[in-house]
Coordinates of C-alpha atoms and ligand atoms in Angstrom, one line a residue:
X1 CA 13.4 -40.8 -92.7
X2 CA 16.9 -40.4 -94.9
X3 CA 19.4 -40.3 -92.3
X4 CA 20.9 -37.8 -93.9
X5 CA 18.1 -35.5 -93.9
X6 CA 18.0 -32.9 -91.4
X7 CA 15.4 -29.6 -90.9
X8 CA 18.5 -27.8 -91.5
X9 CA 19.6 -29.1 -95.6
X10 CA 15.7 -29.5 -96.3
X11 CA 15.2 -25.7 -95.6
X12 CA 18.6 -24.8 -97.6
X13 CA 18.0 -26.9 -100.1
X14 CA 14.2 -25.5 -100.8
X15 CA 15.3 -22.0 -101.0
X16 CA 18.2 -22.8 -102.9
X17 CA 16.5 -25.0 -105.2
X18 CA 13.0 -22.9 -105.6
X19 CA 10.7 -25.2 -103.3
X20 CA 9.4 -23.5 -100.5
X21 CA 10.3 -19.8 -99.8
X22 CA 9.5 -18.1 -96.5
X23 CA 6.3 -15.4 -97.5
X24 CA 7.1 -11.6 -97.9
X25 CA 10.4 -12.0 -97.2
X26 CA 11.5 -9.1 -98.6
X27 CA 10.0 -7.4 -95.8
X28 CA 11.5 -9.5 -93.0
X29 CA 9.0 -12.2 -93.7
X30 CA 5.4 -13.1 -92.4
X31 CA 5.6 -15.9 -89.0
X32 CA 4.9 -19.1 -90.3
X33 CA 3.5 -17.9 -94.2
X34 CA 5.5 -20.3 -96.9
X35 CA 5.2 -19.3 -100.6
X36 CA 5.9 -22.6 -103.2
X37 CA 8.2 -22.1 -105.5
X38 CA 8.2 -22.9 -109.2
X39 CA 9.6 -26.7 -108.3
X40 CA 7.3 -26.4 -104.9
X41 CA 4.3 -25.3 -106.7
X42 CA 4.8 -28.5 -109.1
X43 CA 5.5 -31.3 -106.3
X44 CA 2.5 -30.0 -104.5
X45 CA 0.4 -29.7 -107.5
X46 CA 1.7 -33.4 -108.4
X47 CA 0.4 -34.6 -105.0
X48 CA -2.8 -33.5 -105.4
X49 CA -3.4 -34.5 -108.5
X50 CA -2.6 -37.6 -107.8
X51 CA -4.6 -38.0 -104.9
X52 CA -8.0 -36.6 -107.0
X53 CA -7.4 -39.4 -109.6
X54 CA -6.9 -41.9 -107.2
X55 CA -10.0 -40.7 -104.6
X56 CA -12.3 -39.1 -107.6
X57 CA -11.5 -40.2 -111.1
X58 CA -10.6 -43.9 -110.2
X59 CA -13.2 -44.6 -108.5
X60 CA -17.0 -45.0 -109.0
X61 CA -17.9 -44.1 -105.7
X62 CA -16.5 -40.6 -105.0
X63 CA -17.7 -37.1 -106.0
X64 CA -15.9 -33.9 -106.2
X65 CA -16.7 -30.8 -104.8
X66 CA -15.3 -27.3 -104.7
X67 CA -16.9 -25.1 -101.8
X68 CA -16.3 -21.7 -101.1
X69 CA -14.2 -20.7 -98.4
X70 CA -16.7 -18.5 -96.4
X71 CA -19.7 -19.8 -95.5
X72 CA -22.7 -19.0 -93.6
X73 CA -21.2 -18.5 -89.4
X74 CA -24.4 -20.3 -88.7
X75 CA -22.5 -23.6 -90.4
X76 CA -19.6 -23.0 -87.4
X77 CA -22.0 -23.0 -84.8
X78 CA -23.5 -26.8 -85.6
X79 CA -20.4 -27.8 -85.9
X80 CA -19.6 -26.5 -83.4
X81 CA -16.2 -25.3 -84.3
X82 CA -17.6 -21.4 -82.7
X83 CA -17.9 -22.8 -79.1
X84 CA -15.0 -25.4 -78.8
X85 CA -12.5 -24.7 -81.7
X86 CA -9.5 -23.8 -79.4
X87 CA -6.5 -24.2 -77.9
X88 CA -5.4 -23.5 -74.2
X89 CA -3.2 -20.3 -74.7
X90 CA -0.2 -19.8 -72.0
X91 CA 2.3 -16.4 -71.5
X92 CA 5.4 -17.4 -70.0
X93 CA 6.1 -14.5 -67.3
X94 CA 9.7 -14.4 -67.9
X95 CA 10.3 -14.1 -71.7
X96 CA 6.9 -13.6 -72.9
X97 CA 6.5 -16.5 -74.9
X98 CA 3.1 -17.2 -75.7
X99 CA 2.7 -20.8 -76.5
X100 CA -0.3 -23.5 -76.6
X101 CA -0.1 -25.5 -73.0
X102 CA -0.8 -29.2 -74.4
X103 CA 2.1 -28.9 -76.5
X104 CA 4.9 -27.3 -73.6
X105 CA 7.4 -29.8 -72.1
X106 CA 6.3 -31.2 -69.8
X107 CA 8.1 -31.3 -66.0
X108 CA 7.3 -32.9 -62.8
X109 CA 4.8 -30.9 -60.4
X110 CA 7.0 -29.6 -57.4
X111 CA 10.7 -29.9 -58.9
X112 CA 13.0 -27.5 -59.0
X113 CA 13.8 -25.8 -62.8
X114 CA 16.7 -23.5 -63.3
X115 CA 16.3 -21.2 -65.9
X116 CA 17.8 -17.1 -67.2
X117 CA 16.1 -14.2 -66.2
X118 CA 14.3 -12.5 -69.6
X119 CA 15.0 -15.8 -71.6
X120 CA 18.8 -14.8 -72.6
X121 CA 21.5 -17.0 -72.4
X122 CA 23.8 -14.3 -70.3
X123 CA 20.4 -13.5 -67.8
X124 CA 20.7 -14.2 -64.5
X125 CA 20.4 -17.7 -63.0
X126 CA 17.0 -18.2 -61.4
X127 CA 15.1 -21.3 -59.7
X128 CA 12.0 -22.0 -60.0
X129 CA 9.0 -24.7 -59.0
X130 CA 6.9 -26.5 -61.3
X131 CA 3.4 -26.4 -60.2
X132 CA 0.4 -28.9 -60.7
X133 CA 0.1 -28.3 -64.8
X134 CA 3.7 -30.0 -64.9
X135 CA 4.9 -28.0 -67.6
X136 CA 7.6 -25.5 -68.3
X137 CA 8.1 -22.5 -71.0
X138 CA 9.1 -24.3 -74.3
X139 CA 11.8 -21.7 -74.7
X140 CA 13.2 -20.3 -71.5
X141 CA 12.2 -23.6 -69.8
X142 CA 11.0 -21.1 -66.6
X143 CA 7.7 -22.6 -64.7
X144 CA 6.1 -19.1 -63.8
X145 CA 3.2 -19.0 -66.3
X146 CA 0.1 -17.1 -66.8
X147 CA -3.4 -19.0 -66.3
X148 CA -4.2 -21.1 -69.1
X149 CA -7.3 -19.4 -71.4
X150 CA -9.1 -20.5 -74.6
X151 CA -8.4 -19.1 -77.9
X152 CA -10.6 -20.0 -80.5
X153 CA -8.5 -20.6 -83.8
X154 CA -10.8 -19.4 -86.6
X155 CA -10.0 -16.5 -88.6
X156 CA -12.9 -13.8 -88.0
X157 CA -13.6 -11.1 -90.9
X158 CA -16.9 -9.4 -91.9
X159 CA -19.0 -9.7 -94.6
X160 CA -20.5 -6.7 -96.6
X161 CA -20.5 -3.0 -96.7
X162 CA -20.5 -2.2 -92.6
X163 CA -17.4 -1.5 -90.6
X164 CA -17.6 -3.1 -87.8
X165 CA -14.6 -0.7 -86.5
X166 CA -16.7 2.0 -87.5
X167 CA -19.8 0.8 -85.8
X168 CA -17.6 0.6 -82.4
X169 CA -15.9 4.0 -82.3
X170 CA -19.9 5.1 -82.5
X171 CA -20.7 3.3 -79.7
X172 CA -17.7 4.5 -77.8
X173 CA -19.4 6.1 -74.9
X174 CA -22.1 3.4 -74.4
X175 CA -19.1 0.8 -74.0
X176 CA -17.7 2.9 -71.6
X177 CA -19.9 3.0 -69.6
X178 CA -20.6 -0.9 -69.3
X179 CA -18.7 -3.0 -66.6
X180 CA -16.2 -5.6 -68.8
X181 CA -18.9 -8.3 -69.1
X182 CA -21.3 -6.3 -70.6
X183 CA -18.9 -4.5 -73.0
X184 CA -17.9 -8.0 -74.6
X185 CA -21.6 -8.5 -74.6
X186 CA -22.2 -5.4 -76.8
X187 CA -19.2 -5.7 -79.2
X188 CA -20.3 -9.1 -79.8
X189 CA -23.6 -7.7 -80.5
X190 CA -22.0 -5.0 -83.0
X191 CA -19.9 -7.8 -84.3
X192 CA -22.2 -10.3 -85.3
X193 CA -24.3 -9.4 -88.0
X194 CA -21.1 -9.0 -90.4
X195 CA -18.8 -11.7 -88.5
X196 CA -18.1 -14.3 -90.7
X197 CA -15.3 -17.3 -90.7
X198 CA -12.6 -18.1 -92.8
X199 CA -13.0 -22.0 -93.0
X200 CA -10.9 -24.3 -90.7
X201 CA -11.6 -27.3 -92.5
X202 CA -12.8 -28.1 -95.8
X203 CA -15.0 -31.1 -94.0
X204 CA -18.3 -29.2 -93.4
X205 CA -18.5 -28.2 -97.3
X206 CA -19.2 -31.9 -97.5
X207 CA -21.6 -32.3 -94.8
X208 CA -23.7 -28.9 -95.8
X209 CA -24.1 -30.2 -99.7
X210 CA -24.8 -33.7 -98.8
X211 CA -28.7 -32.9 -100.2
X212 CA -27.6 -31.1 -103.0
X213 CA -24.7 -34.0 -103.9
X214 CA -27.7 -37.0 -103.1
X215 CA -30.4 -34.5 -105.3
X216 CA -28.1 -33.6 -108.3
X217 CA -25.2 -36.9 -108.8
X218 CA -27.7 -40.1 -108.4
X219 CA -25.4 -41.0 -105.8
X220 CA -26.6 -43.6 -103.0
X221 CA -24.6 -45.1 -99.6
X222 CA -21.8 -46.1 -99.4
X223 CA -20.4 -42.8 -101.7
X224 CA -18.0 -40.2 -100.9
X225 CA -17.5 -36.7 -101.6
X226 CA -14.2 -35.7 -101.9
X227 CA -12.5 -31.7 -101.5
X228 CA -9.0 -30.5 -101.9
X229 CA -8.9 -26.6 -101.1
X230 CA -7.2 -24.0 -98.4
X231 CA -8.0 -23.9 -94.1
X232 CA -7.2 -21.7 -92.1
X233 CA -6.4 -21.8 -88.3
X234 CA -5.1 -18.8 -86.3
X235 CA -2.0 -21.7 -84.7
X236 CA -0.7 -20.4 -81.5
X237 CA 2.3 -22.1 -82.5
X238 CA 3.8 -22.7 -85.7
X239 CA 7.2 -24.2 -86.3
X240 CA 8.9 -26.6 -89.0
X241 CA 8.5 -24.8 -92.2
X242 CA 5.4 -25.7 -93.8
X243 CA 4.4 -28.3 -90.8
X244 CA 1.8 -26.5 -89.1
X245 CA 1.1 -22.6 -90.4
X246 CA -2.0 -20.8 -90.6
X247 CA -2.9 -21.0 -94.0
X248 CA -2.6 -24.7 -95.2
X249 CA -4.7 -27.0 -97.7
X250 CA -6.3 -29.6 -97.3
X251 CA -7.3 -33.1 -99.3
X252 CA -10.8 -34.3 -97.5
X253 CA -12.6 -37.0 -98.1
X254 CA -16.4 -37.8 -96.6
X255 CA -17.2 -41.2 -97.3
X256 CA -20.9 -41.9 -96.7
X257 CA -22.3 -45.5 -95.4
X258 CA -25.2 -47.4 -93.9
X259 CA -25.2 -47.6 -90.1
X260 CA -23.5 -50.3 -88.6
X261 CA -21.0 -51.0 -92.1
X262 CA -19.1 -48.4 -90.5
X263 CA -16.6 -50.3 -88.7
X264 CA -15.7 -52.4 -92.0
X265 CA -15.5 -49.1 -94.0
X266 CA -12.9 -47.3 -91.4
X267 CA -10.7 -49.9 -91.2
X268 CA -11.1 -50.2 -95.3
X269 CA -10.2 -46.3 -95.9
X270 CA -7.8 -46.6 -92.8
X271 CA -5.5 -48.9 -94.4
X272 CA -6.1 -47.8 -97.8
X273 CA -4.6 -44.4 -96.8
X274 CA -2.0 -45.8 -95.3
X275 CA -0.6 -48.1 -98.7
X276 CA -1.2 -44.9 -101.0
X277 CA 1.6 -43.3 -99.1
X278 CA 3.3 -46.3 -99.5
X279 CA 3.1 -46.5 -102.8
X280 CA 3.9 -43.3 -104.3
X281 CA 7.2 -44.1 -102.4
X282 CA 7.2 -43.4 -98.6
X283 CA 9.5 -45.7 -97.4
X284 CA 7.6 -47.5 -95.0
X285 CA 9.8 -47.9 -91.9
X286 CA 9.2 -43.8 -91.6
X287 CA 5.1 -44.3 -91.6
X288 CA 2.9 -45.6 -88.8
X289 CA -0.6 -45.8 -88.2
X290 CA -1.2 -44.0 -84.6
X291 CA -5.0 -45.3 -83.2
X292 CA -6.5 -42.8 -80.9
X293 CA -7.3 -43.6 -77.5
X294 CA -11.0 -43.1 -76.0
X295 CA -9.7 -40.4 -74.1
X296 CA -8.2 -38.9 -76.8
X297 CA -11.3 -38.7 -79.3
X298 CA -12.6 -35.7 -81.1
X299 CA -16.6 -35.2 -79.5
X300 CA -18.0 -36.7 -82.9
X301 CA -15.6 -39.5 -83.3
X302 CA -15.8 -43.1 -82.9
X303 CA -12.8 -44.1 -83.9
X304 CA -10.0 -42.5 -85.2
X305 CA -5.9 -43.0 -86.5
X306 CA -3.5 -40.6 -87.4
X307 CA -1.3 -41.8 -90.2
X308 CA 2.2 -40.5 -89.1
X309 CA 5.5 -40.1 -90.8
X310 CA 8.8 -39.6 -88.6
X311 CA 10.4 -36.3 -90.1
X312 CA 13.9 -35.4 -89.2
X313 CA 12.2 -32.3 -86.5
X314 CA 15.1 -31.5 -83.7
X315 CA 14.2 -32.5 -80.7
X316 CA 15.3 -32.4 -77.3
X317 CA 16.2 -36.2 -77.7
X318 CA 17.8 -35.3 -81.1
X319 CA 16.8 -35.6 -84.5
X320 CA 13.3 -37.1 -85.7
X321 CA 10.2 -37.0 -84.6
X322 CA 6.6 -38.5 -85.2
X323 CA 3.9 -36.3 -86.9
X324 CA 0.5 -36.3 -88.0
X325 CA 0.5 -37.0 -92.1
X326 CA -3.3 -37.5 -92.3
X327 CA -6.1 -38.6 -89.7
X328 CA -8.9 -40.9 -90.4
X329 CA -11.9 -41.0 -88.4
X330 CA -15.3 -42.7 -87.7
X331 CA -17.4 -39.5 -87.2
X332 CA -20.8 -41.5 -87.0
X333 CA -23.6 -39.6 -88.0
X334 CA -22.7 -36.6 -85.6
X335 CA -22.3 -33.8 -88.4
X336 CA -25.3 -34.5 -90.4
X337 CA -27.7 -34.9 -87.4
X338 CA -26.2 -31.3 -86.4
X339 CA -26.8 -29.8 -89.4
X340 CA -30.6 -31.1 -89.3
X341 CA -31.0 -29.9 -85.9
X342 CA -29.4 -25.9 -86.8
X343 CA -30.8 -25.3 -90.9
X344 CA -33.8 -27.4 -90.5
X345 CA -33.5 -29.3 -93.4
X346 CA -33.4 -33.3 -93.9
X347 CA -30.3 -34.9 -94.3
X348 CA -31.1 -38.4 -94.1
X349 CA -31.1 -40.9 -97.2
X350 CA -34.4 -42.6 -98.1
X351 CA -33.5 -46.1 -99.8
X352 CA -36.2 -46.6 -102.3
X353 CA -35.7 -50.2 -102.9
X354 CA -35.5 -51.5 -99.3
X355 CA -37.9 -48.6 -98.4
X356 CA -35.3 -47.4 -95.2
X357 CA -34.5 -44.0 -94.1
X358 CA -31.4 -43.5 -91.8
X359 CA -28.6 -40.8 -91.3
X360 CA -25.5 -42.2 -92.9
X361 CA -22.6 -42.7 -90.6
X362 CA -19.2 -40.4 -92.4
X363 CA -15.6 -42.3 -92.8
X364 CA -12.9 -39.2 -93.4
X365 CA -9.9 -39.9 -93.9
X366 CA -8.5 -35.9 -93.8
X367 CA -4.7 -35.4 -94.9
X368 CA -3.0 -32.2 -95.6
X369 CA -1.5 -31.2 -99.0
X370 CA 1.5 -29.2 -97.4
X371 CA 2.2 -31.7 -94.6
X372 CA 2.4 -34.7 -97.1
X373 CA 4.8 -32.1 -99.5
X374 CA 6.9 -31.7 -97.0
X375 CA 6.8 -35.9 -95.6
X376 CA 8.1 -36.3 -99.5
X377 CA 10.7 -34.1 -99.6
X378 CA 12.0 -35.5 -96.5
X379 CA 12.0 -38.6 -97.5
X380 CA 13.5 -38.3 -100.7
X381 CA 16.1 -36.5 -99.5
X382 CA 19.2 -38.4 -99.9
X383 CA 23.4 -37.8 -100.3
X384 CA 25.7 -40.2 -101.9
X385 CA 29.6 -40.3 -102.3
X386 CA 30.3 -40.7 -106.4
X387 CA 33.2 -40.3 -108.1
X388 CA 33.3 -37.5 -110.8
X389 CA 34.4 -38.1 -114.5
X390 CA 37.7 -36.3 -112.7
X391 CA 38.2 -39.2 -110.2
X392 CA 37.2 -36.9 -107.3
X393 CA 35.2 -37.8 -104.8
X394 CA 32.2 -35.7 -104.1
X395 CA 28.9 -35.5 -102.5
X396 CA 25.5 -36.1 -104.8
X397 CA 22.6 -34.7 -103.1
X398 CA 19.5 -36.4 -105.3
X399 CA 15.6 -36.4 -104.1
X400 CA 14.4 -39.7 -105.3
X401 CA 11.1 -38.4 -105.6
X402 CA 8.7 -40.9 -107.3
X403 CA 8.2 -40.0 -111.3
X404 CA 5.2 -39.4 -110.7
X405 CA 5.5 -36.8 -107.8
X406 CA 8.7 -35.1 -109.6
X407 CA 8.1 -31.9 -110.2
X408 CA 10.3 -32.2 -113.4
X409 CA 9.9 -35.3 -114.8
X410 CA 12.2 -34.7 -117.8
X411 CA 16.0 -32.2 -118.7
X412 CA 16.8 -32.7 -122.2
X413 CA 20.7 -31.4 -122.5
X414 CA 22.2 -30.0 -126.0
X415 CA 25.9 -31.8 -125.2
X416 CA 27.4 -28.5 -126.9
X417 CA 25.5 -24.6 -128.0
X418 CA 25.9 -25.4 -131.8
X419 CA 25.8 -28.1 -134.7
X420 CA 22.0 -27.7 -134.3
X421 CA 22.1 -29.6 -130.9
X422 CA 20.0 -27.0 -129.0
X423 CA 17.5 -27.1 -131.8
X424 CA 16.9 -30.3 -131.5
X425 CA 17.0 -30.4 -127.8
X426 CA 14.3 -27.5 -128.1
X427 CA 12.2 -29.4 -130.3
X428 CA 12.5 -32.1 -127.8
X429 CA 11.0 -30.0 -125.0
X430 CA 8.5 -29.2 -127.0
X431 CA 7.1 -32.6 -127.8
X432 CA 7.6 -33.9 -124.2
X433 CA 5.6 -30.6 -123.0
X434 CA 2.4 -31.6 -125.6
X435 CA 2.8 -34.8 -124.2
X436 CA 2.0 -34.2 -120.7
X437 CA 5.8 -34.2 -119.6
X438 CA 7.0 -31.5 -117.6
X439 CA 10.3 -30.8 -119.2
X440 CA 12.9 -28.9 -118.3
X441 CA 16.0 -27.2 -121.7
X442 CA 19.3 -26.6 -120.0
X443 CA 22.7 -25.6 -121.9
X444 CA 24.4 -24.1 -119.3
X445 CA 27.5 -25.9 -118.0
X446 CA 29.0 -29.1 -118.3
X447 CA 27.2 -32.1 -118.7
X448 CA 28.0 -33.3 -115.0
X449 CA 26.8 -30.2 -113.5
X450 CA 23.6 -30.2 -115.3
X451 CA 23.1 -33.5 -114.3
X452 CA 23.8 -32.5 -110.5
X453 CA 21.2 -29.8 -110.5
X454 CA 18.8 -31.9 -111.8
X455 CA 19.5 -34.8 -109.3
X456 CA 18.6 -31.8 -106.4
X457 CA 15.7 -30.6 -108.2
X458 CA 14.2 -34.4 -108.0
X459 CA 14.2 -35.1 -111.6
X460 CA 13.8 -38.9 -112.8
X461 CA 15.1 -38.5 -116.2
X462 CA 17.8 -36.3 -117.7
X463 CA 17.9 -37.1 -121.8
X464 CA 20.9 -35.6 -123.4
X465 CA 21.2 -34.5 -127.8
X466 CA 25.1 -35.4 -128.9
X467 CA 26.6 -35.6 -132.6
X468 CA 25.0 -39.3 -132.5
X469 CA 21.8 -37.7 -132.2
X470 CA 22.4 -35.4 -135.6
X471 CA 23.3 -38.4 -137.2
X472 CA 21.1 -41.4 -136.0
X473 CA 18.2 -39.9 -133.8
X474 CA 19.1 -41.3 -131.1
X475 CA 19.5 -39.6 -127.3
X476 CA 20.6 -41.2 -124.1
X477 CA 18.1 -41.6 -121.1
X478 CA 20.2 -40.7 -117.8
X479 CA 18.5 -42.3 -114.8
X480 CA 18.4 -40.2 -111.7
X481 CA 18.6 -43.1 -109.2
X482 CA 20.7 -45.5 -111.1
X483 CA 23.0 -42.9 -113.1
X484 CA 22.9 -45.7 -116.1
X485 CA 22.7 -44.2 -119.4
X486 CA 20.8 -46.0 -122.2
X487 CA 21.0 -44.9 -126.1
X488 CA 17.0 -44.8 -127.1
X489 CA 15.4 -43.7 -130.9
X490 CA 14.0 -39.7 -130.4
X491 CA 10.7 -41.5 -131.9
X492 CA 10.4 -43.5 -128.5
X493 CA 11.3 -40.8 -126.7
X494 CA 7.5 -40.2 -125.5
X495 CA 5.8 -43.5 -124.9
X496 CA 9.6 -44.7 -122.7
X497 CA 9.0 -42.0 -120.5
X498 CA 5.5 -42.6 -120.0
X499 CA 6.0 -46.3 -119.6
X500 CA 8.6 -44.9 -116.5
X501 CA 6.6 -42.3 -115.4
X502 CA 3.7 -45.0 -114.5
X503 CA 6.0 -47.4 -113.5
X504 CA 4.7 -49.8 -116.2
Ligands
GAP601 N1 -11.8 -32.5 -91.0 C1 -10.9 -33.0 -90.0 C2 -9.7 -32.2 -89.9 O1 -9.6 -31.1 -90.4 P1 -7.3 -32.3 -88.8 O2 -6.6 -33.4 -88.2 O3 -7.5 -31.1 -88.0 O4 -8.7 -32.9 -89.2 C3 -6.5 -32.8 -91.2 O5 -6.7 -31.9 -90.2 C4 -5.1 -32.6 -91.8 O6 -4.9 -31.3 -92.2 C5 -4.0 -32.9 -90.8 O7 -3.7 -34.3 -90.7 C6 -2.8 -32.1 -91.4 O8 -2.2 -32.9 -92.4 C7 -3.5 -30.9 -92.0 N2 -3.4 -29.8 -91.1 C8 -4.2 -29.5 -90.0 N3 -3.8 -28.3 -89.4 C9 -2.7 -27.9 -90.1 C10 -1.8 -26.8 -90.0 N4 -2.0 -25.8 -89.1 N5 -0.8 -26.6 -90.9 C11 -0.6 -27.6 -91.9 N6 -1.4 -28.6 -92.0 C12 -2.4 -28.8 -91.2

């Protein structure tokens, strides 16, 4: 983590700057909804991207695949995502909080916790007594909780023309007359035909078209299928921007293998997670690889690591705190064999040439699109004491974002608003832009502010049209990180930056 990064400047600077905005805000907002930005929209597209070239397109063992986001409620019942997708839902009895109980802070059984009446600071002083859960209300800190009860975190909605509202109010009477057990009984009944899920992962896409993928791509063990598309979970709690909200997207990958090459393929994708972090400029002293304990382990799992990153979250301890980036897992054959058992259908892999059949065993290494966004605009966070052209000292806040992350890779700057410089700065843009380059025309202000803005937005390079340029064709390259200026021929222009942009 930048030491200088706090939730605080990250939030300020992304609505200042256009990266993350909180959704409908007009309206007082939505809990927990982000909308990206125009420089959001591009850092998250960037990471994306480059994760699909590196998972799909580099690679001669990984497919893609683009399922829909509704899918038959049968598929949530072998996965069994309908029976035990949940959290354990408290109400605090004192301010009202709702709030999930493995998550609340936790206290000793039997002590003694002083806390306000209502939750507000100028409530009156109470006592209370922890009991055997050992926790406490996250916000009022009171111990007098509601029983802990299940709520299952997929979105419901129905399919098709029938109103399932309507369909109740007809059965009105009928309900009334049932004791409570047997009116759940019936509205589930009235529900179900139409009930289906919006998807909490984009996993069981893979695991559903795994005949399809095997019958149409003349792919064989050990191959992936790879998916980078929207999840939804109805979060009791959501908190840290774009951390954890209820609409979020996912880049899943379901890497195929022989039984019993499993162990060397988990530790292979494990660690290869890990260095593409790493490499698209992470720092590594703010990543860690968490490995699960038994106890800990999803039903299907065999083995399983989170890949954390340490983002500056206030906590009671102060700032900084370790959270889930991505998880890879060993999920053996579990999914596949579940999907046999409920649609019927065969999804083991026949090797013709060594005349086997067996269920593969699925590597997934699962990370999320908005989770790693926000990891990298954490971590390239930074402020720096420079001296302006003045010979004052001020505070440069820059996001060393990797070029290839940079949601603006390019500013080209007419020095002054005439002698043709904005022109040729234009015509500038325009090449960069039918090169690939996101580029960026700016004319407004001095030079040094431009550059300032540009140094918030994340952007690498800043290239700058001056009289030399009219009369040599030659700009200067500004580098974000460095500040160092070099003069460069317009004609190179495109193939420098590309060199920089790879890293070449
Ligand atoms: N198929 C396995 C799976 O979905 P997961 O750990 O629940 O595993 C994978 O999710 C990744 O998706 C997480 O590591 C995280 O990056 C992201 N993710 C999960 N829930 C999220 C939420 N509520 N908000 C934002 N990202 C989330």
């Amino acid at each position: 983590m930048s030491t200088k990064a706090t939730m605080e400047k990250i939030v300020s600077l992304s609505k200042r700057r256009g990266f993350i905005f909180q959704s409908s805000e007009i309206y007082g907002g939505l809990k927990a909804s982000y909308d990206y930005g125009p420089l959001g929209v591009e850092l998250k597209k960037n990471i994306k991207e480059t994760w699909w070239r590196d998972m799909v397109h580099s690679r001669e063992d990984i497919v893609g695949l683009d399922c829909s986001i509704l899918m038959h409620s049968d598929v949530w019942k072998a996965s069994g995502h309908l029976a035990g997708f949940s959290d354990p839902l408290v109400d605090c009895k004192n301010c009202k909080e709702r709030f999930r109980a493995d998550k609340a802070p936790l206290a000793e059984a039997g002590s003694e916790i002083k806390y306000r009446e209502g939750g507000k600071s100028d409530g009156k002083k109470l006592t209370g007594t922890v009991d055997e859960r050992g926790y406490v209300c996250p916000v009022c800190a009171c111990p007098d909780l509601s029983a802990e009860r299940q709520f299952n975190l997929m979105f419901r909605t129905s399919l098709g023309p029938v109103d399932p509202l309507q369909e109740i109010a007809n059965a009105a009477e009928e309900l009334a007359a049932l004791d409570p057990k047997g009116r759940m009984q019936k509205l589930s009944e009235i529900m179900k035909p139409s009930a289906v899920y919006l998807r909490p992962e984009t996993a069981q896409g893979m695991f559903v078209n795994f005949k399809n993928i095997l019958d149409s791509s003349r792919v064989k063990p050990p191959f992936g299928i790879a998916q980078v598309g929207k999840s939804y979970r109805n979060e009791i709690t959501t908190s840290n921007l774009t951390f954890r909200t209820c609409e979020f997207e996912q880049m899943e990958m379901e890497f195929f293998v022989k039984p019993g090459s499993d162990e060397e393929w988990y530790t292979y994708w494990r660690d290869a997670r890990l260095e593409w972090y790493i490499n698209l400029g992470i720092k590594p002293e703010n990543l860690r690889l968490r490995e699960h304990e038994v106890s800990e382990l999803a039903h299907y799992a065999k083995a399983c690591s989170d890949i954390e990153y340490f983002f500056p979250f206030e906590t009671q301890n102060g700032v900084g705190e370790w959270g889930e980036l991505e998880g890879i897992a060993n999920r053996t054959d579990y999914d596949l064999k579940k999907h046999t058992e409920y649609s019927g259908k065969d999804l083991s892999y026949f090797n013709s040439e060594t005349k086997e059949r067996y269920v593969p065993y699925v590597i997934e290494p699962a990370a999320g699109a908005d989770r790693a966004a926000l990891a990298f605009l954490c971590d390239a966070y930074d402020e720096e004491t420079v001296v302006s052209p003045k010979g004052k000292e001020e505070t440069r806040t820059v996001l060393r974002f990797d070029p290839k992350i940079a949601p603006i890779k390019a500013a080209v700057f007419p020095l002054v608003k005439r002698d043709g410089m904005p022109e040729v700065a234009h015509k500038i843009v325009q090449d960069l832009q039918k090169a690939g380059i996101n580029s960026f025309y700016d004319q407004s202000g001095a030079v040094g502010r431009r550059y300032r803005r540009m140094d918030e937005a994340g952007t690498p390079f800043c290239i700058t049209v001056d009289s030399e340029t009219l009369e040599n064709e030659t700009i200067t390259i500004r580098d974000r990180d460095t500040m160092a200026q070099e003069r460069i021929s317009v004609n190179g222009l495109v193939s420098e930056l590309i060199k920089r942009i790879r890293d070449e």
